[in-house]
Amino acid sequence: MEGFIHSVTLEAQLCNGCTNCIKRCPTQAIRVRGGKEVIEAERCIDCGECIRLCPHRAKRAVSDPLTLLDRFTYRVAIVPPSLYVQYNHQENQDLVLDALCRAGFDDVFEEAEASQLISQATSRILATGSTKRPVISSACPAVTRLIRVRFPQLIQHVLPLVPPMELAARMARRRAVERTALPPEKVGCIAIVPCPAKVTMGRAPVGSSHSALDGAVAVSEIYPKLLPLMDGGHTPPHRAAAGASGLGWAAAGGEAHGLLGVENHLVADGIENITRVLEDLEDEKYDSIDFVELRACPGGCLGGVLQPENPYIARTKLRAMQRSVGGQVEPMEGEIPPEMLWDTDLTYAPVLELGGTRGERFERYNRMQTIQRALPGLDCGACGAPTCEALAEDVVRGMAQVTDCALLRCRQLEARLKGLEKGGGAEE
Amino acid sequence: MSESIQLEYTVPGNDFTRAGEASADLKSTLKRLGLPAAEVRRIAIALYEGEINLAIHAGGGQIRVTVDDHQVEMILTDQGPGIPDIPKAMEEGYSTASAQVRSLGFGAGMGLPNMKRYTDEFDIQSTVGVGTTITMRVKIG
């Protein structure tokens, strides 16, 4: 395991200890302690849902600054298709790619090109049946991480292919070394990323022992820098090579629609929706599905928390761009190249279990139930845990006290006051 | 030393939006207890089938689960119409579900056979006009 490297962090001075984020975290990784929110590192999957929800803008994704480019002799931007449709005045991908080259990159590599290869490899894997059906996409790193901590039974269904961004970086580095004859370490492959999960992906990949990515710059960071470089006063050189199917991966459903010969697929987006689908897949409630595409963000990568544009408007622009580009994915010839495949197994991380031997777990669970019965059951979050059940669990884990419950404290005080009124004071 | 855990659920009749809640809750509890994933899956599937049966055929019922260190026992009881011919009901594909229920994708006649298949011990007792009790056990290594 990779030592729990994360990109989602808290700006402590902005956090006022409200409970919006703790309630909606898909792995119950967040608590409020001492008036500030705390993330339990081993549970966090970097989905970015708390960033989306925080009304105080206290949650942030720590990505790399553009100054990272200075560390390399030759810099390649790994460009996600969603970036093209963040702007209003773009007519084609070349405007955006050209702006990147003028913003300090020496070359660009379109993630959509890698996506097309992954579509080909996926069709092949589905045809050979080497991965258990239904095959679940591994493109969204938050989904892969969610499966790893919550759905051990589904691990063997996950497509053992690296995500497009990683494949793009591997291809880009090879191409740069061929073109420049520089040693590989002088080449910087830097991804432009829409979400914290993809920031973490380069630093702590899942399924790969190493990543070809040298850094990740948030779309929100590069967006304003590219804006003045797309003045439209000149015709940009032609660099774009990706076809409609690769571009489609920016939106939920794009990956599934790009698969050849796959009739029955399921597409779901948004962290709560995909969790429900995973629960049902685990229970084998659908038996005729071949492929499952899940995206943690609503609308897919277009809905990433680091994207400035409204994802639904972006989707309309994406469709127009796909129509103008066209193109078909051809079936893959020959074997799937090793650089596309995982080189390490995805393993279950039992971070949501009650620890200890089986006997200890049973004892803890029963103690938890007893505590929970004493709690008001309002799930108000005032104690800092998302639900009364979570507080009971925290008490059993030794991380909280029953008296953290404000209502329970209140009731105890009332009882004591009543005792005093009766002139007893005997409770003291 | 070896404690056991008791869980109880009430399944409402004919409410397809809620059938499945008990098996979902049991599954998350067993995962939290760190029981082997393969057995948890079998238990969840078997109980889901049972819940659906309670909802479709029995007008609802009760589920009692006992988890101890070597097995998970699920007892489903109802006060429904009862099953006149149990061997027939255990045949794959045999169903008394209405056309309306079938149109919802249920009632394929696989409920009881699946419950038997996914568990290590399966027992069914039924009296027409009184109700049905199903006991299922899954061993945990």
PDB file of N, CA, C and O in Angstrom, chain A residues 127-163:
ATOM      1  N   ALA A 127     -14.018  -9.545 -25.117  1.00  0.00           N
ATOM      2  CA  ALA A 127     -14.180 -10.643 -26.077  1.00  0.00           C
ATOM      3  C   ALA A 127     -13.537 -11.927 -25.574  1.00  0.00           C
ATOM      4  O   ALA A 127     -14.070 -13.017 -25.776  1.00  0.00           O
ATOM      5  N   THR A 128     -12.382 -11.801 -24.903  1.00  0.00           N
ATOM      6  CA  THR A 128     -11.691 -13.012 -24.439  1.00  0.00           C
ATOM      7  C   THR A 128     -12.241 -13.506 -23.104  1.00  0.00           C
ATOM      8  O   THR A 128     -12.021 -14.650 -22.726  1.00  0.00           O
ATOM      9  N   GLY A 129     -12.927 -12.614 -22.365  1.00  0.00           N
ATOM     10  CA  GLY A 129     -13.489 -13.027 -21.081  1.00  0.00           C
ATOM     11  C   GLY A 129     -12.446 -13.211 -19.991  1.00  0.00           C
ATOM     12  O   GLY A 129     -12.677 -13.910 -19.013  1.00  0.00           O
ATOM     13  N   SER A 130     -11.290 -12.545 -20.113  1.00  0.00           N
ATOM     14  CA  SER A 130     -10.222 -12.740 -19.124  1.00  0.00           C
ATOM     15  C   SER A 130     -10.513 -12.034 -17.797  1.00  0.00           C
ATOM     16  O   SER A 130      -9.902 -12.349 -16.789  1.00  0.00           O
ATOM     17  N   THR A 131     -11.414 -11.064 -17.793  1.00  0.00           N
ATOM     18  CA  THR A 131     -11.819 -10.417 -16.541  1.00  0.00           C
ATOM     19  C   THR A 131     -13.280 -10.751 -16.289  1.00  0.00           C
ATOM     20  O   THR A 131     -14.094 -10.799 -17.217  1.00  0.00           O
ATOM     21  N   LYS A 132     -13.589 -11.002 -15.010  1.00  0.00           N
ATOM     22  CA  LYS A 132     -14.925 -11.438 -14.631  1.00  0.00           C
ATOM     23  C   LYS A 132     -16.005 -10.398 -15.004  1.00  0.00           C
ATOM     24  O   LYS A 132     -15.820  -9.212 -14.781  1.00  0.00           O
ATOM     25  N   ARG A 133     -17.093 -10.861 -15.569  1.00  0.00           N
ATOM     26  CA  ARG A 133     -18.201  -9.969 -15.924  1.00  0.00           C
ATOM     27  C   ARG A 133     -19.140  -9.739 -14.752  1.00  0.00           C
ATOM     28  O   ARG A 133     -19.325 -10.660 -13.969  1.00  0.00           O
ATOM     29  N   PRO A 134     -19.794  -8.609 -14.670  1.00  0.00           N
ATOM     30  CA  PRO A 134     -19.586  -7.433 -15.504  1.00  0.00           C
ATOM     31  C   PRO A 134     -18.239  -6.777 -15.208  1.00  0.00           C
ATOM     32  O   PRO A 134     -17.847  -6.658 -14.061  1.00  0.00           O
ATOM     33  N   VAL A 135     -17.574  -6.358 -16.302  1.00  0.00           N
ATOM     34  CA  VAL A 135     -16.278  -5.704 -16.154  1.00  0.00           C
ATOM     35  C   VAL A 135     -16.508  -4.240 -15.755  1.00  0.00           C
ATOM     36  O   VAL A 135     -17.325  -3.550 -16.361  1.00  0.00           O
ATOM     37  N   ILE A 136     -15.800  -3.811 -14.712  1.00  0.00           N
ATOM     38  CA  ILE A 136     -15.980  -2.441 -14.217  1.00  0.00           C
ATOM     39  C   ILE A 136     -14.793  -1.587 -14.656  1.00  0.00           C
ATOM     40  O   ILE A 136     -13.637  -1.959 -14.462  1.00  0.00           O
ATOM     41  N   SER A 137     -15.087  -0.443 -15.246  1.00  0.00           N
ATOM     42  CA  SER A 137     -14.043   0.468 -15.723  1.00  0.00           C
ATOM     43  C   SER A 137     -13.092   0.865 -14.599  1.00  0.00           C
ATOM     44  O   SER A 137     -13.496   1.056 -13.461  1.00  0.00           O
ATOM     45  N   SER A 138     -11.809   1.017 -14.939  1.00  0.00           N
ATOM     46  CA  SER A 138     -10.826   1.467 -13.954  1.00  0.00           C
ATOM     47  C   SER A 138     -10.361   2.890 -14.246  1.00  0.00           C
ATOM     48  O   SER A 138      -9.333   3.331 -13.758  1.00  0.00           O
ATOM     49  N   ALA A 139     -11.121   3.615 -15.069  1.00  0.00           N
ATOM     50  CA  ALA A 139     -10.664   4.940 -15.492  1.00  0.00           C
ATOM     51  C   ALA A 139     -10.787   5.995 -14.403  1.00  0.00           C
ATOM     52  O   ALA A 139      -9.975   6.911 -14.327  1.00  0.00           O
ATOM     53  N   CYS A 140     -11.806   5.906 -13.552  1.00  0.00           N
ATOM     54  CA  CYS A 140     -11.979   6.911 -12.495  1.00  0.00           C
ATOM     55  C   CYS A 140     -11.271   6.394 -11.246  1.00  0.00           C
ATOM     56  O   CYS A 140     -11.690   5.408 -10.641  1.00  0.00           O
ATOM     57  N   PRO A 141     -10.181   7.063 -10.828  1.00  0.00           N
ATOM     58  CA  PRO A 141      -9.416   6.544  -9.689  1.00  0.00           C
ATOM     59  C   PRO A 141     -10.198   6.567  -8.373  1.00  0.00           C
ATOM     60  O   PRO A 141      -9.940   5.733  -7.494  1.00  0.00           O
ATOM     61  N   ALA A 142     -11.175   7.457  -8.252  1.00  0.00           N
ATOM     62  CA  ALA A 142     -11.969   7.477  -7.014  1.00  0.00           C
ATOM     63  C   ALA A 142     -12.831   6.213  -6.926  1.00  0.00           C
ATOM     64  O   ALA A 142     -13.038   5.659  -5.845  1.00  0.00           O
ATOM     65  N   VAL A 143     -13.304   5.739  -8.080  1.00  0.00           N
ATOM     66  CA  VAL A 143     -14.110   4.510  -8.106  1.00  0.00           C
ATOM     67  C   VAL A 143     -13.250   3.307  -7.708  1.00  0.00           C
ATOM     68  O   VAL A 143     -13.644   2.492  -6.881  1.00  0.00           O
ATOM     69  N   THR A 144     -12.064   3.221  -8.286  1.00  0.00           N
ATOM     70  CA  THR A 144     -11.172   2.102  -7.973  1.00  0.00           C
ATOM     71  C   THR A 144     -10.856   2.081  -6.474  1.00  0.00           C
ATOM     72  O   THR A 144     -10.849   1.039  -5.829  1.00  0.00           O
ATOM     73  N   ARG A 145     -10.618   3.272  -5.922  1.00  0.00           N
ATOM     74  CA  ARG A 145     -10.313   3.352  -4.484  1.00  0.00           C
ATOM     75  C   ARG A 145     -11.531   3.012  -3.626  1.00  0.00           C
ATOM     76  O   ARG A 145     -11.405   2.405  -2.568  1.00  0.00           O
ATOM     77  N   LEU A 146     -12.701   3.421  -4.094  1.00  0.00           N
ATOM     78  CA  LEU A 146     -13.927   3.102  -3.348  1.00  0.00           C
ATOM     79  C   LEU A 146     -14.130   1.580  -3.316  1.00  0.00           C
ATOM     80  O   LEU A 146     -14.456   1.009  -2.270  1.00  0.00           O
ATOM     81  N   ILE A 147     -13.919   0.935  -4.449  1.00  0.00           N
ATOM     82  CA  ILE A 147     -14.054  -0.525  -4.509  1.00  0.00           C
ATOM     83  C   ILE A 147     -13.042  -1.170  -3.564  1.00  0.00           C
ATOM     84  O   ILE A 147     -13.357  -2.100  -2.836  1.00  0.00           O
ATOM     85  N   ARG A 148     -11.852  -0.625  -3.542  1.00  0.00           N
ATOM     86  CA  ARG A 148     -10.799  -1.206  -2.721  1.00  0.00           C
ATOM     87  C   ARG A 148     -11.114  -1.174  -1.225  1.00  0.00           C
ATOM     88  O   ARG A 148     -10.715  -2.048  -0.482  1.00  0.00           O
ATOM     89  N   VAL A 149     -11.817  -0.129  -0.772  1.00  0.00           N
ATOM     90  CA  VAL A 149     -12.115  -0.082   0.667  1.00  0.00           C
ATOM     91  C   VAL A 149     -13.503  -0.609   1.025  1.00  0.00           C
ATOM     92  O   VAL A 149     -13.736  -0.988   2.168  1.00  0.00           O
ATOM     93  N   ARG A 150     -14.430  -0.642   0.064  1.00  0.00           N
ATOM     94  CA  ARG A 150     -15.797  -1.037   0.431  1.00  0.00           C
ATOM     95  C   ARG A 150     -16.347  -2.272  -0.258  1.00  0.00           C
ATOM     96  O   ARG A 150     -17.328  -2.840   0.199  1.00  0.00           O
ATOM     97  N   PHE A 151     -15.770  -2.660  -1.401  1.00  0.00           N
ATOM     98  CA  PHE A 151     -16.384  -3.747  -2.172  1.00  0.00           C
ATOM     99  C   PHE A 151     -15.375  -4.827  -2.575  1.00  0.00           C
ATOM    100  O   PHE A 151     -15.115  -5.032  -3.768  1.00  0.00           O
ATOM    101  N   PRO A 152     -14.826  -5.543  -1.592  1.00  0.00           N
ATOM    102  CA  PRO A 152     -13.789  -6.541  -1.904  1.00  0.00           C
ATOM    103  C   PRO A 152     -14.242  -7.579  -2.924  1.00  0.00           C
ATOM    104  O   PRO A 152     -13.437  -8.051  -3.723  1.00  0.00           O
ATOM    105  N   GLN A 153     -15.550  -7.911  -2.921  1.00  0.00           N
ATOM    106  CA  GLN A 153     -16.041  -8.935  -3.845  1.00  0.00           C
ATOM    107  C   GLN A 153     -15.994  -8.480  -5.300  1.00  0.00           C
ATOM    108  O   GLN A 153     -16.116  -9.282  -6.208  1.00  0.00           O
ATOM    109  N   LEU A 154     -15.870  -7.167  -5.517  1.00  0.00           N
ATOM    110  CA  LEU A 154     -15.904  -6.663  -6.892  1.00  0.00           C
ATOM    111  C   LEU A 154     -14.512  -6.420  -7.467  1.00  0.00           C
ATOM    112  O   LEU A 154     -14.372  -6.061  -8.637  1.00  0.00           O
ATOM    113  N   ILE A 155     -13.479  -6.612  -6.649  1.00  0.00           N
ATOM    114  CA  ILE A 155     -12.122  -6.312  -7.107  1.00  0.00           C
ATOM    115  C   ILE A 155     -11.778  -7.090  -8.379  1.00  0.00           C
ATOM    116  O   ILE A 155     -11.200  -6.554  -9.315  1.00  0.00           O
ATOM    117  N   GLN A 156     -12.217  -8.353  -8.424  1.00  0.00           N
ATOM    118  CA  GLN A 156     -11.878  -9.166  -9.599  1.00  0.00           C
ATOM    119  C   GLN A 156     -12.660  -8.777 -10.860  1.00  0.00           C
ATOM    120  O   GLN A 156     -12.409  -9.317 -11.931  1.00  0.00           O
ATOM    121  N   HIS A 157     -13.584  -7.832 -10.732  1.00  0.00           N
ATOM    122  CA  HIS A 157     -14.323  -7.350 -11.906  1.00  0.00           C
ATOM    123  C   HIS A 157     -13.687  -6.093 -12.504  1.00  0.00           C
ATOM    124  O   HIS A 157     -14.119  -5.618 -13.546  1.00  0.00           O
ATOM    125  N   VAL A 158     -12.714  -5.517 -11.793  1.00  0.00           N
ATOM    126  CA  VAL A 158     -12.167  -4.232 -12.248  1.00  0.00           C
ATOM    127  C   VAL A 158     -11.204  -4.457 -13.415  1.00  0.00           C
ATOM    128  O   VAL A 158     -10.333  -5.326 -13.373  1.00  0.00           O
ATOM    129  N   LEU A 159     -11.403  -3.663 -14.461  1.00  0.00           N
ATOM    130  CA  LEU A 159     -10.596  -3.743 -15.681  1.00  0.00           C
ATOM    131  C   LEU A 159      -9.113  -3.526 -15.337  1.00  0.00           C
ATOM    132  O   LEU A 159      -8.754  -2.464 -14.836  1.00  0.00           O
ATOM    133  N   PRO A 160      -8.250  -4.495 -15.619  1.00  0.00           N
ATOM    134  CA  PRO A 160      -6.846  -4.348 -15.193  1.00  0.00           C
ATOM    135  C   PRO A 160      -6.009  -3.498 -16.154  1.00  0.00           C
ATOM    136  O   PRO A 160      -4.902  -3.864 -16.526  1.00  0.00           O
ATOM    137  N   LEU A 161      -6.554  -2.355 -16.554  1.00  0.00           N
ATOM    138  CA  LEU A 161      -5.836  -1.449 -17.464  1.00  0.00           C
ATOM    139  C   LEU A 161      -5.555  -0.136 -16.745  1.00  0.00           C
ATOM    140  O   LEU A 161      -6.369   0.317 -15.941  1.00  0.00           O
ATOM    141  N   VAL A 162      -4.419   0.484 -17.050  1.00  0.00           N
ATOM    142  CA  VAL A 162      -4.107   1.774 -16.429  1.00  0.00           C
ATOM    143  C   VAL A 162      -5.090   2.827 -16.952  1.00  0.00           C
ATOM    144  O   VAL A 162      -5.593   2.701 -18.073  1.00  0.00           O
ATOM    145  N   PRO A 163      -5.382   3.850 -16.162  1.00  0.00           N
ATOM    146  CA  PRO A 163      -6.294   4.890 -16.642  1.00  0.00           C
ATOM    147  C   PRO A 163      -5.674   5.678 -17.805  1.00  0.00           C
ATOM    148  O   PRO A 163      -4.450   5.705 -17.945  1.00  0.00           O
TER     149      PRO A 163
END
